[in-house]
XYZ file of C-alpha atoms in Angstrom:
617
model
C 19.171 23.705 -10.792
C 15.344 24.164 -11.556
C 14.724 21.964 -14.619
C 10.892 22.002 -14.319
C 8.758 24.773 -14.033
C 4.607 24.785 -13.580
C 3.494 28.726 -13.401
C -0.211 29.598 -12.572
C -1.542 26.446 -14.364
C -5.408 26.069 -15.095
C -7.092 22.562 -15.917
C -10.196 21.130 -16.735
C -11.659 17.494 -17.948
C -14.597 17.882 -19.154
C -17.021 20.172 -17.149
C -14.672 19.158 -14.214
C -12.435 22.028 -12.794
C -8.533 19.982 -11.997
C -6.249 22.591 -11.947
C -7.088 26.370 -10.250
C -4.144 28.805 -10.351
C -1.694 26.545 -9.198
C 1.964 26.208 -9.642
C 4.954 23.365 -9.022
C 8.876 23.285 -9.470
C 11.171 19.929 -10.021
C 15.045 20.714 -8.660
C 17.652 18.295 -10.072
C 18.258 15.554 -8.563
C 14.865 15.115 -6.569
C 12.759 12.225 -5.956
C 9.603 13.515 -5.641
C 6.070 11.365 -4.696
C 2.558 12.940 -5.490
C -0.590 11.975 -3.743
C -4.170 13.090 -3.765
C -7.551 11.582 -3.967
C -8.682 9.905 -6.828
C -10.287 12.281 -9.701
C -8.115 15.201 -8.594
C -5.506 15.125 -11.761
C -2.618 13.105 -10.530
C -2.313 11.430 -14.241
C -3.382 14.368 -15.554
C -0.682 16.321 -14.330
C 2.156 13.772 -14.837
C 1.215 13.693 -18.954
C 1.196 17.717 -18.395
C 4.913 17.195 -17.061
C 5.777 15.155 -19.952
C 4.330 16.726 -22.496
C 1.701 15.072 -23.681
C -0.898 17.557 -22.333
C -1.288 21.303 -22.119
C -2.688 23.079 -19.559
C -6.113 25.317 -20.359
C -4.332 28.486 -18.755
C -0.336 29.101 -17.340
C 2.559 27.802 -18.582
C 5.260 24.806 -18.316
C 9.094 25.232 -19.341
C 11.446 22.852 -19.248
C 15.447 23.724 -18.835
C 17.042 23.169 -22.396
C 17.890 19.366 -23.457
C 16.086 17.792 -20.359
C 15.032 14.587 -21.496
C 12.096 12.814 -19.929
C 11.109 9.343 -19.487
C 7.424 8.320 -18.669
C 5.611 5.453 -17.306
C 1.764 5.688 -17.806
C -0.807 4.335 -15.713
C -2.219 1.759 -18.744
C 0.532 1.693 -21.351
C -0.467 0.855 -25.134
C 1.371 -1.644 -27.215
C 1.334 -2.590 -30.857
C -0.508 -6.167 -30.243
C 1.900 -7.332 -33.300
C 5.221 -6.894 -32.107
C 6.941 -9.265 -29.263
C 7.999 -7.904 -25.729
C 11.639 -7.384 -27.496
C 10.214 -5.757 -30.018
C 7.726 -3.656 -27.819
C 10.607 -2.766 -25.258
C 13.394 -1.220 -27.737
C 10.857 0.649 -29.631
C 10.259 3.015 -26.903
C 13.716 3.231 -25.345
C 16.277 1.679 -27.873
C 18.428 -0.284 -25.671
C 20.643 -3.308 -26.305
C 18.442 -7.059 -26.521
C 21.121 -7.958 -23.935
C 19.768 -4.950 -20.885
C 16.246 -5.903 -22.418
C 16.427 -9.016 -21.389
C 18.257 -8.959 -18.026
C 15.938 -6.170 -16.911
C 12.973 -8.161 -17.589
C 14.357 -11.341 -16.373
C 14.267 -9.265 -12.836
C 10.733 -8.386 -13.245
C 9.604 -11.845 -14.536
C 8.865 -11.541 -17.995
C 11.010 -14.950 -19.358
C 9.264 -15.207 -22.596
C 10.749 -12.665 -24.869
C 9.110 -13.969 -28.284
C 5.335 -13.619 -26.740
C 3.391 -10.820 -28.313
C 2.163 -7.780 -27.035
C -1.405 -8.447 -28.131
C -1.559 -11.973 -25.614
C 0.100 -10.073 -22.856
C -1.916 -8.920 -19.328
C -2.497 -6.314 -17.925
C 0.048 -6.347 -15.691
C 2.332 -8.005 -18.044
C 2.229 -5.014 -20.036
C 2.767 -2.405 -17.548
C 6.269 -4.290 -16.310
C 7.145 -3.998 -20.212
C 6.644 -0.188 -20.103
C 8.461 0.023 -17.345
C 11.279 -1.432 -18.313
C 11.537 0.813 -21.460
C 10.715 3.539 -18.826
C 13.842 2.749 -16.818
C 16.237 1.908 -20.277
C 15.371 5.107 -21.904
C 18.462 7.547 -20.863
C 17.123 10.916 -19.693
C 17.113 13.485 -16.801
C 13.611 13.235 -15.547
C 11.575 10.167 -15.019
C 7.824 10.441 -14.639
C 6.300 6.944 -13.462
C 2.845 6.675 -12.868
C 1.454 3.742 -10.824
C 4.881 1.885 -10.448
C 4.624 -0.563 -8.342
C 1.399 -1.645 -9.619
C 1.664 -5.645 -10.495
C 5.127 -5.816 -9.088
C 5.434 -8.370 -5.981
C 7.093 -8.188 -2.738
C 10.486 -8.709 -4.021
C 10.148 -6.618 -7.479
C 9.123 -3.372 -5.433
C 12.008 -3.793 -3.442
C 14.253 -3.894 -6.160
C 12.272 -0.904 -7.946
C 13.010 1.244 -4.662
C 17.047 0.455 -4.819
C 16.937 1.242 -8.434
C 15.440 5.103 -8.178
C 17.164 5.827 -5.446
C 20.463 5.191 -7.111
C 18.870 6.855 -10.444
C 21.107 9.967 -11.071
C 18.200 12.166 -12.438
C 15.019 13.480 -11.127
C 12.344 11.646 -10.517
C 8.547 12.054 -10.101
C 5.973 9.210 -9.468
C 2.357 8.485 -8.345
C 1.918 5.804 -6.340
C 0.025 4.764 -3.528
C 2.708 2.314 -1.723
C 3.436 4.429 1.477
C 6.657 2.050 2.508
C 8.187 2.876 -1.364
C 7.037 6.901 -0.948
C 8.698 6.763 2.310
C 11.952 4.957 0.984
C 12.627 6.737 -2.185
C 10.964 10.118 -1.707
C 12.587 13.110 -0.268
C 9.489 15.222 -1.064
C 6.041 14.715 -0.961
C 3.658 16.644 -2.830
C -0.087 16.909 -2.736
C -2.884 17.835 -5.264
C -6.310 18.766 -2.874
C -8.626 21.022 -4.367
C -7.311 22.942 -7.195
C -3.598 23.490 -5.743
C -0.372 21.794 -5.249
C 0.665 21.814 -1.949
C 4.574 20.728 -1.454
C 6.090 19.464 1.499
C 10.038 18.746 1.956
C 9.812 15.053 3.225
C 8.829 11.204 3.223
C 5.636 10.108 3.692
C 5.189 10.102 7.523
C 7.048 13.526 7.393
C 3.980 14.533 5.324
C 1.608 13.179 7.417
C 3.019 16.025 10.267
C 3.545 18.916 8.102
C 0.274 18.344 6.122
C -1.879 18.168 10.162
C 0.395 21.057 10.720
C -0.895 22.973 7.350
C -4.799 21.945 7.999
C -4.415 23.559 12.201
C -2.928 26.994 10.763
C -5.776 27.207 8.450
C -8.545 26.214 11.075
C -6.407 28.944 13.286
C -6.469 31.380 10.623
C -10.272 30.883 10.657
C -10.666 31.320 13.890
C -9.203 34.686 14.340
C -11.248 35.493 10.912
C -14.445 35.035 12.662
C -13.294 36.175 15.776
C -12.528 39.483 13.789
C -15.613 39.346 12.369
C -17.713 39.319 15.074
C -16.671 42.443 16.514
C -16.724 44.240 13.370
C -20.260 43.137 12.760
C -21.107 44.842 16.413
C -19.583 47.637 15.178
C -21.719 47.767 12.095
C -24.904 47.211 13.984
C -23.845 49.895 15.946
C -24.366 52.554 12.946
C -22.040 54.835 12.307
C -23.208 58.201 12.759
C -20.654 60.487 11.017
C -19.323 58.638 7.634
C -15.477 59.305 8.507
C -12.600 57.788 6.240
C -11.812 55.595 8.969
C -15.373 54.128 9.074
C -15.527 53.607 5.736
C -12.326 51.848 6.059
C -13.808 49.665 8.657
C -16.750 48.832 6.470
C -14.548 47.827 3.679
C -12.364 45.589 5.805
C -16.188 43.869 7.542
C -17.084 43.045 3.895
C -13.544 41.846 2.572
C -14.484 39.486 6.030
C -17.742 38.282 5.470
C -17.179 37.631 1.952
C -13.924 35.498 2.515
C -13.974 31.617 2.099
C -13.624 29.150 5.061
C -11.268 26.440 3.885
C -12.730 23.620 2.424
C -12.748 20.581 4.452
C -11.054 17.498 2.105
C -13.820 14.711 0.732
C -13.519 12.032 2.737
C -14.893 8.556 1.799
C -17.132 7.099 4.927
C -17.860 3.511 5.154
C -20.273 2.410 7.348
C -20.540 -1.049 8.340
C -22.042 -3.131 5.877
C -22.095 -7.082 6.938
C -24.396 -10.357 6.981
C -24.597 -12.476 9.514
C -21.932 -15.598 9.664
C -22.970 -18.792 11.556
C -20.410 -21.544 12.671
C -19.155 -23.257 9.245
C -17.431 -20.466 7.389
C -15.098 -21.204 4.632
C -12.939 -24.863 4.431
C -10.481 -25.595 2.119
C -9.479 -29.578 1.770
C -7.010 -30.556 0.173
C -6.992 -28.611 -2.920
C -4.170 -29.086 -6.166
C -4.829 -26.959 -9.139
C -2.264 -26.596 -12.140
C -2.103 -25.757 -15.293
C 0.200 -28.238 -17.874
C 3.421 -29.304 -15.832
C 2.576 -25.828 -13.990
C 1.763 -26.822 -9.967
C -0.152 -23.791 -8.890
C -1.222 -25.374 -5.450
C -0.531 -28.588 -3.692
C -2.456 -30.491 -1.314
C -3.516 -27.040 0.684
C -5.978 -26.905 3.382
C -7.311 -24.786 5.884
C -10.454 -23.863 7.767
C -11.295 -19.905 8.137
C -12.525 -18.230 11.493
C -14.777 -15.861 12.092
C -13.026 -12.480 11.746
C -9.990 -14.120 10.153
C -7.345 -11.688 8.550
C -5.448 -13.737 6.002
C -2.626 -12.349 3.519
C -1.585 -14.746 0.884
C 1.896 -13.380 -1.294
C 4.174 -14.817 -3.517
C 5.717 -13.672 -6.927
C 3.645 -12.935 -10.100
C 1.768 -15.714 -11.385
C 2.450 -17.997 -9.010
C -1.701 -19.046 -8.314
C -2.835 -16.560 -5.573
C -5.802 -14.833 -7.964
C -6.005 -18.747 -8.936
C -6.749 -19.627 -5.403
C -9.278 -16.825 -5.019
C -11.116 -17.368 -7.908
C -11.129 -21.017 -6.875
C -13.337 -19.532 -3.090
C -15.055 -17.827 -5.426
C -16.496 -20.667 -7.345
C -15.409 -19.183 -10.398
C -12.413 -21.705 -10.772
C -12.910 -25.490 -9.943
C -9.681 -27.029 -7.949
C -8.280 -30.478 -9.877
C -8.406 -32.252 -6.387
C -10.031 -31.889 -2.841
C -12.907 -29.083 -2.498
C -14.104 -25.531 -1.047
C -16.658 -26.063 1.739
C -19.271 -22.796 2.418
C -21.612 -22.736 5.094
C -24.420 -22.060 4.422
C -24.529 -18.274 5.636
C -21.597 -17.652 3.753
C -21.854 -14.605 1.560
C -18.806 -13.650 -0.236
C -17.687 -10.234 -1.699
C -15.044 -10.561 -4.532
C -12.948 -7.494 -5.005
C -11.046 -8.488 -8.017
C -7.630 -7.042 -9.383
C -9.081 -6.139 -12.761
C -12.318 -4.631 -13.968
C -13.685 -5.677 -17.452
C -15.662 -3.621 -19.912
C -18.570 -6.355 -19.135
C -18.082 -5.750 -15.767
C -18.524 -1.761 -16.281
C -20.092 -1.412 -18.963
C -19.254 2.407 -20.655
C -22.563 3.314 -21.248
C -23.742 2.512 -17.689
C -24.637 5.794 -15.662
C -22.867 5.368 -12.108
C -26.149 5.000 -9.868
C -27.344 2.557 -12.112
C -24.000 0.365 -11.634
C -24.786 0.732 -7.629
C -28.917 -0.272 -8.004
C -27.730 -3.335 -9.833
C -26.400 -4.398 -6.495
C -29.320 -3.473 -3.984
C -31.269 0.104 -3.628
C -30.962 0.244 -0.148
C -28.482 -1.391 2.260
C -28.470 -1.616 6.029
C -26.137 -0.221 8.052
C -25.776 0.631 11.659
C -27.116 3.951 11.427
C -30.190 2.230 9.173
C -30.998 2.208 6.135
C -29.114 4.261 3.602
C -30.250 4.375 -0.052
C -27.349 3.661 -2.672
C -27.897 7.723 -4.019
C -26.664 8.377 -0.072
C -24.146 5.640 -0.115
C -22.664 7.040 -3.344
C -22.549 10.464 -1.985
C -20.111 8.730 0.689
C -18.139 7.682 -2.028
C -17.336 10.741 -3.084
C -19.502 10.454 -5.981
C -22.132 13.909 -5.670
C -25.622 14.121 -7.145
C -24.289 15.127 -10.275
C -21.472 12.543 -11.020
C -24.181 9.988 -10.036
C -25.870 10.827 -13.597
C -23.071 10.508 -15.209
C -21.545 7.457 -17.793
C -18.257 5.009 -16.078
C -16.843 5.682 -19.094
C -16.002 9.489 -17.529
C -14.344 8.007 -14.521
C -10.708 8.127 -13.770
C -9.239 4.576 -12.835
C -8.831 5.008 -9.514
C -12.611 6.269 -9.210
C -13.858 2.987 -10.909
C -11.635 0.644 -8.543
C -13.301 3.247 -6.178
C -16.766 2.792 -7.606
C -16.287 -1.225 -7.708
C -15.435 -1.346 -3.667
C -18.639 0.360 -3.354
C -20.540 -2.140 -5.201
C -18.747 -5.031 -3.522
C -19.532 -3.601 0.016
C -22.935 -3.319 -1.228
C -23.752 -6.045 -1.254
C -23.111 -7.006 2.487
C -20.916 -9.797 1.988
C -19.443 -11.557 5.498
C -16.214 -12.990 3.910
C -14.274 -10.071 2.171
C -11.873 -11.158 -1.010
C -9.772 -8.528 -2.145
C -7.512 -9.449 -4.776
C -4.594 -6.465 -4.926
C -7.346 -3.512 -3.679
C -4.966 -1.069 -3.616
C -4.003 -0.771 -7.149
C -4.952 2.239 -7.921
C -6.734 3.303 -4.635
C -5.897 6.583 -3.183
C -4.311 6.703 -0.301
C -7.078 8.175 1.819
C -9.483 5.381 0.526
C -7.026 2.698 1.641
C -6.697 4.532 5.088
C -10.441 4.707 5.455
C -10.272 1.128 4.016
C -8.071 -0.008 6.705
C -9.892 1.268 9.515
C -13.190 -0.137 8.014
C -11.382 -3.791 8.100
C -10.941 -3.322 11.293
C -14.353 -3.483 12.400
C -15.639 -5.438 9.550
C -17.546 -8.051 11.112
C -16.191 -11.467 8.855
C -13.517 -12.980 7.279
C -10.645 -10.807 5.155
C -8.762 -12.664 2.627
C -6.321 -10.288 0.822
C -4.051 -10.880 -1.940
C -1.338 -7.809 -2.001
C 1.907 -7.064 -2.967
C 1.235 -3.643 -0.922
C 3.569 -4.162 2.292
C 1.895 -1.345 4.761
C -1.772 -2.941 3.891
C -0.646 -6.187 4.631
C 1.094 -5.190 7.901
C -2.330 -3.035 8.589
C -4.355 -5.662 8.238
C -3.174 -9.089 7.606
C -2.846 -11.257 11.123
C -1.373 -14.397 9.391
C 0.335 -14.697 6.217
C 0.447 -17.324 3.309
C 3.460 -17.762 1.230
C 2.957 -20.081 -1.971
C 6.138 -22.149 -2.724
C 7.661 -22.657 -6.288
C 6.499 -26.310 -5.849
C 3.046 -25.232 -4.705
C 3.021 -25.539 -1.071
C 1.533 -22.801 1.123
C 3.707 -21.843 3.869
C 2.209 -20.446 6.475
C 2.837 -17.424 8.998
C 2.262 -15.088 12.072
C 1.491 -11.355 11.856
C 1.837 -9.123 9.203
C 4.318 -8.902 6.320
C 7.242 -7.365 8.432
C 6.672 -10.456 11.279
C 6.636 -12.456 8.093
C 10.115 -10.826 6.678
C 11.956 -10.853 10.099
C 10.762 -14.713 10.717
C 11.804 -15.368 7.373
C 15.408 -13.835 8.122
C 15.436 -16.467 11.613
C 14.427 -19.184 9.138
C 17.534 -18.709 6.785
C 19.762 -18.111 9.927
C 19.235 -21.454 10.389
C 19.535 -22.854 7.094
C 22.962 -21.781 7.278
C 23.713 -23.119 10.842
C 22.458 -26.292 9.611
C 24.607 -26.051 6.315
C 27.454 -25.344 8.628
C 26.891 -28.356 10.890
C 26.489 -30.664 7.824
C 29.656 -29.287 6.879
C 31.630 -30.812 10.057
C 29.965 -33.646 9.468
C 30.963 -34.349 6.148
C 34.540 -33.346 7.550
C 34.257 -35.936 10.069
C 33.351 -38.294 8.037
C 36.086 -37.703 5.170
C 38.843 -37.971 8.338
C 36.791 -41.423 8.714
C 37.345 -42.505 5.526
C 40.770 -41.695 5.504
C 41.610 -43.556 8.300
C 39.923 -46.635 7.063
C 41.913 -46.522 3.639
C 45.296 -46.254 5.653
C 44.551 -48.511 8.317
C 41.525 -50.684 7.399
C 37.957 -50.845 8.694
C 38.576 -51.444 12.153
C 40.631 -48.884 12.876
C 38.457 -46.369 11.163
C 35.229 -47.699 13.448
C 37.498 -47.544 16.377
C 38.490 -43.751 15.436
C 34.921 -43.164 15.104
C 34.070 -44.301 18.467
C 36.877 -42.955 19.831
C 35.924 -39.419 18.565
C 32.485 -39.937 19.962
C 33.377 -40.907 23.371
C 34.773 -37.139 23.366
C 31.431 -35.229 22.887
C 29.582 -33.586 26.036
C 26.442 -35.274 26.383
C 23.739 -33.291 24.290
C 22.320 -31.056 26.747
C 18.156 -30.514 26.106
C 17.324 -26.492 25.352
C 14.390 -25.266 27.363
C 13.579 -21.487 28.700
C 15.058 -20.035 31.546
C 12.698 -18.385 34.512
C 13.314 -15.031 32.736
C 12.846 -16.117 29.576
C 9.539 -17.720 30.306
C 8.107 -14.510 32.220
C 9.539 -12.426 29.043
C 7.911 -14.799 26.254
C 4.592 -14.260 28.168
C 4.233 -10.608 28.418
C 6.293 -9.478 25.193
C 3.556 -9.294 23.035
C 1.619 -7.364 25.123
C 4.257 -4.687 26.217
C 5.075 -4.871 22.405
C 1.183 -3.775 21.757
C 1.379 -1.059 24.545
C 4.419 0.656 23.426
C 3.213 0.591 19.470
C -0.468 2.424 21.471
C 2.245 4.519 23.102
C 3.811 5.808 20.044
C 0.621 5.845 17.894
C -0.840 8.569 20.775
C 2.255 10.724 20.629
C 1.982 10.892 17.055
C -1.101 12.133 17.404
C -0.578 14.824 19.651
C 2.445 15.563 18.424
C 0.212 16.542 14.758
C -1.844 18.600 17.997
C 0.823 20.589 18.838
C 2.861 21.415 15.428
C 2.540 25.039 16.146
C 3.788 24.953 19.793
C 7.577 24.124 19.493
C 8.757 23.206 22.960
C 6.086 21.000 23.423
C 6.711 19.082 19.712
C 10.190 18.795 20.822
C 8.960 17.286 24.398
C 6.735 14.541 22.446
C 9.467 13.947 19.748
C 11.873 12.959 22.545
C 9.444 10.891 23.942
C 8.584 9.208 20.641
C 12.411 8.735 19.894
C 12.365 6.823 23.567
C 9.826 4.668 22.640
C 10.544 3.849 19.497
C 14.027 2.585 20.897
C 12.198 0.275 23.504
C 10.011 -1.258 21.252
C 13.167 -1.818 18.793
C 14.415 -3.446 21.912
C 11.751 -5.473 22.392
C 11.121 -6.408 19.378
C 14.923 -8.262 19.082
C 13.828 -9.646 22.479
C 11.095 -10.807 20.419
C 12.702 -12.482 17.902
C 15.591 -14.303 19.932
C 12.698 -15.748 22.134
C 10.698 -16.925 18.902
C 13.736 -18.230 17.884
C 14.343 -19.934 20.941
C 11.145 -21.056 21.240
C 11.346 -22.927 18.118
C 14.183 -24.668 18.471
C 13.033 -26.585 21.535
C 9.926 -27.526 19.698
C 12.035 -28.991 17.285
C 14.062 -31.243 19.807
């Protein structure tokens, strides 16, 4: 059943052209994920949905007595009233689902007022009303923003179990991928829909972009011989010719598609000489609060570090403390003396962006020309990179979208041509084609990346060893990226429970012991207990075998090739989405190697394992 309908919509902000003729439908039932760059009307179009906003031109109808529930991007409180207060306002729920619902999301004190609250505090509050409120369609924007590793995953188990429709922004590919079953896309004026996940999208959308470049083609093929034709003259002014005329205008005057803004980041860097960053021994806490305890550790050059851990447990603590902007309570930060840091922080303050700043202004605070490796490029050029044309450039912050000032700030930060990179959650409201271009900038960034994120694809993008802060303060400390960090984490707790297991017999053991000894006194209990000992094979030391050692060597490496492997298929696999038997040749091939390297991968972990345990003997 269609319960949503968006006909022939036109939308403008401002002097700024959103919306062009476009229409969307919702089915019931769906789970639908909408992406599109910054500035293009993702927000804009989810408060159309809801209600809130009308469209300039077209209509929207909703099917009688659907009920929707929305989640904006900043929510607004009444600073007065306390999070109980704040919560049942919106969505009238019992204190006792209140609670337990914000319990899960980490919101304890329930007697706090709005008006003390985060940011992100805040936004956890609205979603829970968001989620209480009973209705048919629920509109989130920005979900998973402020929500750690664990409260994401719970978010994604909760929609996809949610009975009604559902319609989100969000830039976490992993959650579009889990909960979406269609993804749809806002580029230039139109909605574009496409009946998948996320990586489903990525096919179909390559697939979209070649038809139109074929489509092109032919059109200037066409064109070409027409205009011959023309040239030619025409010496007798026949209805055919005239027809021909008509069609070599209706030609020449068509549009080319429009190729989609792309953000380019060229590499912007200082120098780094041999000390780089050292942390020794640093506490910091706050009351009876232990944010960090006793943690060191010395940076290398091109270090990619990911530090995680639930919501307010010290990691924008620990990178305001690199920053300088936070003193530790013991031990201290050590910065050579080429150091230059760029801070990327999770939240942008009106002092920090001032309203009534024009945007190249903001940029020439930073530096009016920077050097990159095709020279120098003046920040007018460097904004015009960013998306940000000659126009927008004259114009006040205070007419930005959020994701264009997070988009704006990155700018600045990179400006700056800072060697050790600290981004604290960058892709909160990042577009997804910023954080790809991100990504791939990271990857040739020469210097240190520190990231705080609760975004699991980023960290598995770029991250090369993980952090995990402890409730008692301690940084734990691990390989790869978040999903080497999750399955190493599962090995860890296999353990646990081996080792709970074994203490078990042992306190079994010793209980038979201790029986004995009551019913036949000491000496017969010790001689039971050597006795019982006397009976054990002799503790055989664990080492590899031949195979195993060859395997642990070249694992990693055959891992690497077959994740190359896959990545080139994929690629010309979105090469050939017009040519069937060959996509079904390369999707076979995929499917192969994606088994092996699922194979591999449990090889992998059982030698990790493995390998573990005898350093533990």
């Amino acid at each position: 059943m269609n319960i949503l309908t968006i006909d022939n919509i036109t939308k403008s902000f401002g002097d700024r052209p959103l919306f062009d003729r476009t229409s969307f439908y919702l089915q019931e039932g769906e789970k639908v994920g909408i992406i599109g760059i910054n500035g293009t009307g993702k927000s804009t179009l989810l408060k159309m949905m809801a209600g809130l906003e009308e469209p300039d031109e077209g209509s929207i109808t909703r099917a009688n007595h659907v009920v929707c529930s929305y989640l904006p991007q900043h929510p607004l409180f009444q600073e007065k009233d306390t999070v109980i207060e704040a919560v049942r306002r919106r969505c009238g729920a019992d204190e006792s689902q209140i609670k337990s619902m914000l319990t899960r999301l980490g919101v304890t004190d329930f007697e706090a007022v709005c008006g003390a609250l985060s940011g992100g505090q805040r936004k956890r509050l609205a979603l829970v009303a968001a989620l209480l409120e009973p209705s048919d369609l629920l509109i989130l924007d920005e979900p998973t923003n402020h929500l750690d590793h664990d409260m994401a995953q719970w978010l994604e188990e909760q929609l996809k179990s949610y009975a009604g429709a559902v319609v989100m922004v969000t830039h976490d590919r992993y959650f579009l991928d889990s909960v979406s079953n269609r993804i749809v896309e806002i580029d230039k004026g139109k909605i574009y829909s496409y009946q998948a996940g996320y990586a489903g999208f990525l096919e179909l959308k390559a697939a979209r972009e070649e038809a139109a470049l074929a489509s092109e083609r032919k059109r200037k093929s066409i064109l070409r011989k027409e205009l011959e034709w023309v040239k030619r003259g025409a010496r007798a002014r026949t209805t055919k010719q005239k027809a021909r005329l008509e069609r070599y205008e209706e030609l020449k005057n068509a549009s080319a598609p429009a190729a989609d803004g792309k953000v380019e980041i060229s590499s912007v860097s200082s120098r780094l000489g041999k000390t780089t960053v050292e942390i020794d021994h640093i506490s910091k806490a706050y009351g009876d609060k232990v944010l960090i305890r006793d943690f060191s550790y010395i940076f290398l050059k091109n270090d990619r570090v990911g530090f995680i851990g639930s919501n307010g447990c010290g990691k924008t603590t620990l990178m305001k403390i690199l920053t300088g902007e936070i003193l530790p309570d013991k031990g201290e930060i050590v910065l050579g003396q080429t150091v230059k840091i760029g801070y990327y922080a999770q939240e942008i303050g009106e002092m920090e962006m001032p309203a009534g700043k024009r945007v190249i202004d903001y940029i020439r605070d930073v530096a009016e020309n920077v050097q990159t490796q095709e020279g120098s490029v003046s920040a007018s050029q460097m904004l015009e990179r960013f998306l940000f044309e000659g126009k927008d450039q004259c114009g006040l912050l205070s007419k930005l979208s959020g994701g264009e000032k997070r988009r704006l700030n990155l700018l600045k930060v990179l400006m700056g041509a800072p060697n050790v990179l600290i981004l604290d959650e960058p892709t909160n409201d990042l577009d997804i084609t910023t954080l790809t271009i991100l990504e791939d900038y990271l990857d040739s960034f020469s210097g240190i990346v520190i990231t705080v994120s609760h975004d699991r694809y980023f960290l598995d993008r770029i991250a090369k060893r993980i952090f995990v802060f402890t409730k008692g303060g301690e940084l734990k400390q691990y390989e790869g990226g978040y999903t080497d960090y999750k399955i190493r984490l599962m090995s860890e707790d296999g353990e646990e429970k081996g080792r709970a297991a074994d203490d078990s017999k042992d306190m079994g053991s010793s209980k038979d012991a201790d029986s004995s000894k009551a019913a036949g006194g000491n000496k017969d209990g010790e001689n039971l207990r050597n006795k019982k000992n006397s009976w054990k094979e002799p503790c055989k030391k664990l080492k590899f075998t031949y195979k195993e050692q060859k395997d642990y060597e070249v694992i990693e490496g055959e891992i690497a090739a077959l994740e190359e492997k896959i990545s080139g298929l994929e690629q010309q696999i979105m090469e050939a989405a017009t040519d069937f038997v060959k996509l079904n040749e390369l999707t076979g091939q995929k499917q192969q190697a994606e088994q092996e390297l699922e194979e591999k991968m449990d090889r992998w972990m059982y030698l990790e394992d493995l390998k573990g345990r005898i350093e533990a003997q």
